[in-house]
Amino acid sequence: MNWDWDKLQEKRQRQQGAQRPPRRPEEPDGDDVEAGREKPRNQRYLLNGSRGGGPNNPFERLSRFRLPNGRLLLLIGVAAVVLWLLSGIYIVNPDEQGVVLRFGRYDRTVDPGPHYALPAPFETVYKPQVTQVLRSEVGFRSVGQSSTFQQGQVRTIAEEASMLTGDENIVNVQFSVQYKISDPVQYLFNVSAPTALVRNAAEAAMREVIGNSEIDSAITDGKLKIQSEATQLLQQILNRYGAGIQVIAVQLQDVHPPKEVIDAFKDVASAREDKSRIINQAEAYRNELLPKARGQAAAMKNQAEAYSATRVRNAEGDAERFNALRVEYDKAPKVTKQRLYYETMEDILAGSGEKVLMDGAAAAKALPYLPLPSLSAPRLQGEAARPAQEARPQAQSAAPSGAPAAGERP
C-alpha cells in the first residue's frame, strides 16, 4: 500500500512538474522517524497548508488545471477577429449624415443608409442630424415639466433682453432663432459649443439691429423689418465663423418697454392707433364722396352737352324748315299763306278750351255772352283736345267762304 502511494506521487510529479509530493498524513517524515520522534500535529498543518494532502488542498487543485488545446484557442481568436471586423458596420438614419474620421482626421461624408468603416481605433463615425430644426432662445427660457414644453410659461433673462434703441431708449426684446446644420463637418470640428455660439451671435446681431431702430418702430410696425435684418446679419456672422449652420428664421416673441414706463408707452400706442383709425375713416369717407361727386359732375356735364346739342339741332331744323317754306311760298304764295294760317290756328286752338265757330251772319245775330265760371273751371287736357279736333273740320269748311271767326283775323 505504501509502495502504491509513492509510485502515484512520483508519477504526478513527473507529469505536473511539482517539487515534492505530499506525504501521507499517517506517515511521519523520514528525518523524524530517524530521529525517533514525530512533529507536532499543528506543525504538520502549517507545513502542508491544510490538514493532510487530500483533494481539498488548493495547491493540488491548481496543479490539476489544464490549459485548452491549440485548436480551441485558434477558434476563439478567429471569432474575436470576426466580431471586431463586424463592429465596423453602421447605419445612417434618413435625417442624418455620417462623418468618418480616420485616425482622428476627416476622411469622408456618407449619405443615409448602411455603410462600413474600419473598426476602432482606425476610424470613428459621427452622425449629426442635419434635417432637424433646432431652436435657441434669447432673452427668455421656456419653462417645462418632465422635458415637455408648456406654451406661455417662460422665464425672463433680463441681462439678455435689455437693449438700447437708436433714439436712446431701453426696450426688452425676447426672440428665438430657428436653425439647422448645413455643413456637418464644419458644425462638428470648427466650433466647440454650437448652441452657445448661436445664442451669443443672435444676441449680438439683434442688439445691432435694435440700435439702428427707434423704439416706436420696434414696438409697433417695424417688427418684420427687424426680424429680416437680424436674420441676414446672424447668417453673416455664422458664415464668418465657419459654423456650418443655416439660420431659418428669427422670430420676435415679445418686445415691450421696461415696466417702469410701460403705462406711458401703452397710452402712446393707443393714441397712435386712434390716429390710424381716424385717418382710415377719413380716407374711406373721401373715397366714398369723391367718386359720387365726380359722377354727378359728369352727369351734369352730359346733360348740358345734350341740351346744347338739342337746341342747336332744333335751331338748325327751324332754319332749314323756314328756308324750305320760303321756297314753297315763292312758288305758290296764296296756297302757302292759307296753309300757314291753318297750321297756326291749329296750334293756337289746340291749347285753348271749348270754342264755337260761326259764320258772319250767325255771329251778328248771336248775343255776346261770357261764361266766367265755366272759363275759370279746370279742364282736362283730353277734354280740351276733343272740341279742338271737332272744331278743326268746321274751320276748314268755313275758311273757304272768306268769313273768319269773330275776334280773329285772316
C-alpha positions as semicolon CSV with decimal commas, in nm:
position;residue;x (nm);y (nm);z (nm)
1;M;0,000;0,000;0,000
2;N;0,283;0,239;0,080
3;W;0,457;0,147;-0,237
4;D;0,143;0,224;-0,446
5;W;0,106;0,566;-0,288
6;D;0,469;0,657;-0,353
7;K;0,455;0,545;-0,712
8;L;0,139;0,755;-0,770
9;Q;0,302;1,066;-0,626
10;E;0,614;1,020;-0,838
11;K;0,401;0,985;-1,149
12;R;0,215;1,307;-1,067
13;Q;0,543;1,484;-1,006
14;R;0,674;1,386;-1,344
15;Q;0,352;1,499;-1,520
16;Q;0,292;1,829;-1,338
17;G;0,648;1,931;-1,261
18;A;0,577;1,953;-0,888
19;Q;0,864;1,973;-0,639
20;R;0,775;1,703;-0,392
21;P;0,461;1,501;-0,349
22;P;0,286;1,548;-0,020
23;R;0,332;1,267;0,221
24;R;0,059;1,063;0,367
25;P;-0,082;1,207;0,684
26;E;-0,032;0,885;0,878
27;E;0,335;0,859;0,792
28;P;0,589;1,073;0,971
29;D;0,871;1,249;0,799
30;G;1,180;1,040;0,733
31;D;1,401;1,268;0,938
32;D;1,160;1,249;1,224
33;V;1,149;0,873;1,203
34;E;1,522;0,858;1,204
35;A;1,535;1,093;1,495
36;G;1,286;0,873;1,671
37;R;1,027;1,143;1,715
38;E;0,727;1,289;1,523
39;K;0,648;1,661;1,465
40;P;0,353;1,804;1,642
41;R;0,015;1,796;1,469
42;N;-0,016;2,171;1,432
43;Q;0,334;2,197;1,281
44;R;0,241;1,945;1,017
45;Y;-0,071;2,150;0,937
46;L;0,128;2,469;0,880
47;L;0,375;2,300;0,651
48;N;0,117;2,126;0,437
49;G;-0,128;2,425;0,423
50;S;-0,415;2,200;0,520
51;R;-0,493;1,900;0,720
52;G;-0,313;1,647;0,510
53;G;-0,265;1,630;0,136
54;G;-0,621;1,535;0,040
55;P;-0,828;1,666;-0,255
56;N;-0,926;1,987;-0,068
57;N;-0,575;2,124;-0,093
58;P;-0,580;2,448;-0,314
59;F;-0,228;2,387;-0,437
60;E;-0,333;2,047;-0,552
61;R;-0,636;2,185;-0,737
62;L;-0,417;2,447;-0,905
63;S;-0,177;2,178;-1,013
64;R;-0,462;1,987;-1,172
65;F;-0,568;2,285;-1,400
66;R;-0,532;2,211;-1,773
67;L;-0,497;2,476;-2,046
68;P;-0,719;2,429;-2,358
69;N;-0,558;2,281;-2,659
70;G;-0,434;2,490;-2,960
71;R;-0,735;2,429;-3,188
72;L;-0,977;2,580;-2,939
73;L;-0,755;2,885;-2,894
74;L;-0,745;2,934;-3,271
75;L;-1,126;2,923;-3,299
76;I;-1,164;3,175;-3,019
77;G;-0,915;3,408;-3,184
78;V;-1,085;3,384;-3,524
79;A;-1,426;3,459;-3,369
80;A;-1,286;3,762;-3,189
81;V;-1,136;3,896;-3,512
82;V;-1,463;3,844;-3,700
83;L;-1,662;4,025;-3,433
84;W;-1,411;4,308;-3,436
85;L;-1,442;4,343;-3,814
86;L;-1,823;4,329;-3,799
87;S;-1,826;4,614;-3,548
88;G;-1,741;4,848;-3,837
89;I;-2,090;4,811;-3,988
90;Y;-2,314;5,112;-3,912
91;I;-2,640;5,264;-4,039
92;V;-2,703;5,634;-4,104
93;N;-3,067;5,734;-4,049
94;P;-3,261;5,939;-4,310
95;D;-3,230;6,259;-4,104
96;E;-2,855;6,218;-4,052
97;Q;-2,525;6,234;-4,236
98;G;-2,224;6,026;-4,147
99;V;-1,886;6,192;-4,094
100;V;-1,598;5,942;-4,089
101;L;-1,264;6,018;-3,925
102;R;-0,955;5,806;-3,993
103;F;-0,702;5,825;-3,712
104;G;-0,877;6,142;-3,588
105;R;-0,865;6,322;-3,925
106;Y;-1,165;6,388;-4,151
107;D;-1,184;6,134;-4,431
108;R;-1,530;6,135;-4,591
109;T;-1,901;6,213;-4,555
110;V;-2,161;5,945;-4,626
111;D;-2,533;5,966;-4,701
112;P;-2,815;5,783;-4,519
113;G;-2,810;5,405;-4,543
114;P;-2,588;5,112;-4,434
115;H;-2,211;5,167;-4,453
116;Y;-1,887;5,018;-4,334
117;A;-1,594;5,179;-4,157
118;L;-1,275;5,032;-4,024
119;P;-1,327;4,929;-3,663
120;A;-1,183;5,127;-3,376
121;P;-0,925;5,258;-3,332
122;F;-0,876;5,309;-3,706
123;E;-1,194;5,501;-3,797
124;T;-1,462;5,684;-3,599
125;V;-1,811;5,776;-3,723
126;Y;-2,022;6,079;-3,615
127;K;-2,387;6,102;-3,723
128;P;-2,527;6,456;-3,674
129;Q;-2,895;6,520;-3,754
130;V;-2,880;6,761;-4,047
131;T;-3,257;6,792;-4,110
132;Q;-3,366;6,860;-3,754
133;V;-3,469;7,221;-3,689
134;L;-3,303;7,343;-3,370
135;R;-3,424;7,633;-3,155
136;S;-3,231;7,881;-2,946
137;E;-3,393;8,134;-2,711
138;V;-3,252;8,476;-2,628
139;G;-3,393;8,696;-2,352
140;F;-3,608;8,417;-2,207
141;R;-3,615;8,046;-2,137
142;S;-3,911;7,815;-2,179
143;V;-4,026;7,652;-1,857
144;G;-4,119;7,285;-1,894
145;Q;-4,205;6,993;-1,672
146;S;-4,081;6,642;-1,741
147;S;-3,897;6,768;-2,051
148;T;-4,228;6,886;-2,200
149;F;-4,260;7,240;-2,331
150;Q;-4,558;7,432;-2,194
151;Q;-4,685;7,718;-2,404
152;G;-4,690;8,054;-2,229
153;Q;-4,462;7,960;-1,939
154;V;-4,131;8,140;-1,979
155;R;-3,860;8,277;-1,757
156;T;-3,718;8,619;-1,850
157;I;-3,341;8,670;-1,869
158;A;-3,306;9,044;-1,803
159;E;-2,938;9,075;-1,896
160;E;-3,009;8,931;-2,243
161;A;-3,342;9,106;-2,306
162;S;-3,247;9,468;-2,224
163;M;-3,130;9,652;-2,536
164;L;-3,067;10,016;-2,632
165;T;-3,253;10,164;-2,930
166;G;-3,129;10,421;-3,176
167;D;-3,317;10,706;-3,001
168;E;-3,150;10,618;-2,667
169;N;-3,439;10,428;-2,511
170;I;-3,431;10,091;-2,340
171;V;-3,652;9,812;-2,463
172;N;-3,683;9,448;-2,357
173;V;-3,658;9,213;-2,657
174;Q;-3,732;8,842;-2,635
175;F;-3,681;8,638;-2,951
176;S;-3,600;8,288;-3,072
177;V;-3,376;8,157;-3,350
178;Q;-3,456;7,853;-3,563
179;Y;-3,162;7,693;-3,742
180;K;-3,031;7,364;-3,877
181;I;-2,699;7,207;-3,973
182;S;-2,589;7,294;-4,326
183;D;-2,233;7,152;-4,318
184;P;-2,182;6,866;-4,069
185;V;-1,801;6,881;-4,094
186;Q;-1,783;7,249;-4,000
187;Y;-2,051;7,202;-3,735
188;L;-1,856;6,922;-3,565
189;F;-1,499;7,048;-3,583
190;N;-1,492;7,428;-3,635
191;V;-1,674;7,525;-3,315
192;S;-1,674;7,360;-2,975
193;A;-2,015;7,482;-2,847
194;P;-2,256;7,544;-3,140
195;T;-2,558;7,619;-2,918
196;A;-2,376;7,886;-2,719
197;L;-2,231;8,029;-3,042
198;V;-2,576;8,067;-3,198
199;R;-2,719;8,233;-2,885
200;N;-2,431;8,479;-2,848
201;A;-2,423;8,564;-3,219
202;A;-2,801;8,611;-3,226
203;E;-2,787;8,845;-2,928
204;A;-2,510;9,050;-3,091
205;A;-2,698;9,073;-3,422
206;M;-3,025;9,175;-3,254
207;R;-2,851;9,443;-3,045
208;E;-2,704;9,593;-3,361
209;V;-3,039;9,596;-3,541
210;I;-3,224;9,741;-3,240
211;G;-2,950;10,002;-3,203
212;N;-3,026;10,123;-3,555
213;S;-3,404;10,138;-3,497
214;E;-3,633;10,365;-3,299
215;I;-3,835;10,239;-3,008
216;D;-4,170;10,324;-3,170
217;S;-4,080;10,118;-3,475
218;A;-3,957;9,828;-3,263
219;I;-4,277;9,814;-3,058
220;T;-4,536;9,874;-3,333
221;D;-4,495;9,830;-3,706
222;G;-4,122;9,768;-3,752
223;K;-4,102;9,412;-3,622
224;L;-4,096;9,242;-3,963
225;K;-3,810;9,461;-4,078
226;I;-3,616;9,393;-3,756
227;Q;-3,663;9,017;-3,795
228;S;-3,545;9,021;-4,156
229;E;-3,235;9,232;-4,084
230;A;-3,145;9,023;-3,778
231;T;-3,172;8,700;-3,980
232;Q;-2,937;8,827;-4,251
233;L;-2,684;8,968;-4,004
234;L;-2,682;8,649;-3,793
235;Q;-2,621;8,435;-4,102
236;Q;-2,327;8,655;-4,199
237;I;-2,174;8,619;-3,851
238;L;-2,208;8,240;-3,852
239;N;-2,059;8,220;-4,201
240;R;-1,755;8,417;-4,086
241;Y;-1,706;8,167;-3,802
242;G;-1,750;7,874;-4,042
243;A;-2,003;7,713;-3,809
244;G;-2,186;7,515;-4,078
245;I;-2,524;7,645;-3,957
246;Q;-2,813;7,777;-4,167
247;V;-3,045;8,028;-4,000
248;I;-3,408;7,959;-4,090
249;A;-3,583;8,243;-3,907
250;V;-3,553;8,493;-3,625
251;Q;-3,890;8,543;-3,453
252;L;-3,966;8,819;-3,204
253;Q;-4,164;8,674;-2,914
254;D;-4,222;8,993;-2,712
255;V;-4,099;9,350;-2,743
256;H;-4,201;9,586;-2,465
257;P;-4,056;9,882;-2,276
258;P;-3,940;9,849;-1,914
259;K;-4,216;9,802;-1,659
260;E;-4,145;10,143;-1,504
261;V;-4,267;10,327;-1,817
262;I;-4,490;10,067;-1,976
263;D;-4,813;10,256;-1,891
264;A;-4,696;10,569;-2,074
265;F;-4,597;10,363;-2,376
266;K;-4,940;10,199;-2,378
267;D;-5,103;10,542;-2,387
268;V;-4,881;10,645;-2,676
269;A;-4,963;10,325;-2,861
270;S;-5,337;10,379;-2,803
271;A;-5,313;10,736;-2,934
272;R;-5,127;10,611;-3,240
273;E;-5,394;10,350;-3,303
274;D;-5,667;10,616;-3,269
275;K;-5,480;10,832;-3,517
276;S;-5,458;10,549;-3,765
277;R;-5,826;10,467;-3,716
278;I;-5,937;10,827;-3,775
279;I;-5,715;10,855;-4,082
280;N;-5,864;10,536;-4,221
281;Q;-6,217;10,662;-4,159
282;A;-6,139;10,993;-4,334
283;E;-5,988;10,812;-4,630
284;A;-6,293;10,587;-4,651
285;Y;-6,527;10,891;-4,648
286;R;-6,316;11,061;-4,914
287;N;-6,314;10,750;-5,129
288;E;-6,693;10,736;-5,099
289;L;-6,761;11,106;-5,160
290;L;-6,522;11,185;-5,443
291;P;-6,649;10,920;-5,688
292;K;-7,007;11,028;-5,621
293;A;-6,922;11,395;-5,684
294;R;-6,731;11,303;-5,997
295;G;-7,032;11,104;-6,117
296;Q;-7,272;11,392;-6,053
297;A;-7,040;11,636;-6,230
298;A;-7,013;11,403;-6,528
299;A;-7,394;11,364;-6,538
300;M;-7,449;11,742;-6,527
301;K;-7,191;11,794;-6,797
302;N;-7,353;11,531;-7,016
303;Q;-7,696;11,687;-6,962
304;A;-7,564;12,031;-7,055
305;E;-7,397;11,894;-7,365
306;A;-7,719;11,716;-7,460
307;Y;-7,926;12,032;-7,409
308;S;-7,678;12,233;-7,613
309;A;-7,686;11,979;-7,893
310;T;-8,069;11,971;-7,883
311;R;-8,102;12,349;-7,905
312;V;-7,852;12,368;-8,186
313;R;-8,022;12,090;-8,378
314;N;-8,366;12,250;-8,325
315;A;-8,242;12,586;-8,441
316;E;-8,082;12,436;-8,744
317;G;-8,401;12,244;-8,819
318;D;-8,616;12,560;-8,783
319;A;-8,384;12,749;-9,013
320;E;-8,394;12,475;-9,275
321;R;-8,774;12,449;-9,244
322;F;-8,811;12,826;-9,290
323;N;-8,587;12,817;-9,595
324;A;-8,789;12,532;-9,741
325;L;-9,112;12,719;-9,664
326;R;-8,982;13,033;-9,833
327;V;-8,906;12,836;-10,145
328;E;-9,260;12,698;-10,150
329;Y;-9,404;13,043;-10,079
330;D;-9,222;13,183;-10,381
331;K;-9,378;12,911;-10,591
332;A;-9,740;12,949;-10,461
333;P;-9,781;13,243;-10,226
334;K;-10,160;13,218;-10,183
335;V;-10,173;12,846;-10,111
336;T;-9,876;12,865;-9,880
337;K;-10,027;13,159;-9,695
338;Q;-10,357;12,974;-9,646
339;R;-10,176;12,659;-9,524
340;L;-9,973;12,861;-9,278
341;Y;-10,289;13,021;-9,149
342;Y;-10,450;12,683;-9,087
343;E;-10,142;12,543;-8,913
344;T;-10,113;12,849;-8,691
345;M;-10,478;12,840;-8,592
346;E;-10,447;12,467;-8,520
347;D;-10,165;12,526;-8,281
348;I;-10,346;12,812;-8,110
349;L;-10,681;12,644;-8,075
350;A;-10,533;12,308;-7,963
351;G;-10,416;12,461;-7,638
352;S;-10,735;12,653;-7,552
353;G;-11,068;12,541;-7,406
354;E;-11,409;12,492;-7,570
355;K;-11,476;12,707;-7,879
356;V;-11,773;12,773;-8,107
357;L;-11,714;12,887;-8,464
358;M;-11,991;13,069;-8,655
359;D;-12,008;13,248;-8,982
360;G;-12,055;13,624;-9,006
361;A;-12,437;13,623;-9,029
362;A;-12,483;13,390;-8,735
363;A;-12,230;13,575;-8,531
364;A;-12,407;13,904;-8,591
365;K;-12,737;13,764;-8,460
366;A;-12,585;13,588;-8,155
367;L;-12,591;13,750;-7,814
368;P;-12,241;13,803;-7,680
369;Y;-12,212;13,605;-7,355
370;L;-11,906;13,547;-7,146
371;P;-11,937;13,236;-6,913
372;L;-11,688;13,337;-6,649
373;P;-11,746;13,039;-6,409
374;S;-11,701;12,786;-6,685
375;L;-11,385;12,956;-6,810
376;S;-11,224;12,951;-6,464
377;A;-11,301;12,583;-6,403
378;P;-11,005;12,348;-6,476
379;R;-11,041;12,113;-6,765
380;L;-10,859;11,803;-6,854
381;Q;-10,625;11,814;-7,144
382;G;-10,808;11,532;-7,317
383;E;-11,145;11,709;-7,285
384;A;-10,992;12,031;-7,423
385;A;-10,836;11,847;-7,713
386;R;-11,160;11,681;-7,828
387;P;-11,351;12,008;-7,902
388;A;-11,048;12,138;-8,085
389;Q;-11,038;11,827;-8,303
390;E;-11,412;11,854;-8,365
391;A;-11,379;12,224;-8,450
392;R;-11,097;12,167;-8,696
393;P;-11,320;12,035;-8,979
394;Q;-11,561;12,323;-8,919
395;A;-11,277;12,572;-8,952
396;Q;-11,162;12,407;-9,268
397;S;-11,518;12,421;-9,412
398;A;-11,574;12,783;-9,302
399;A;-11,239;12,919;-9,415
400;P;-11,302;12,898;-9,795
401;S;-11,612;13,117;-9,767
402;G;-11,383;13,402;-9,669
403;A;-11,557;13,471;-9,336
404;P;-11,321;13,421;-9,040
405;A;-11,449;13,370;-8,691
406;A;-11,530;13,657;-8,460
407;G;-11,228;13,812;-8,293
408;E;-10,976;13,658;-8,540
409;R;-10,807;13,800;-8,843
410;P;-10,733;13,634;-9,174
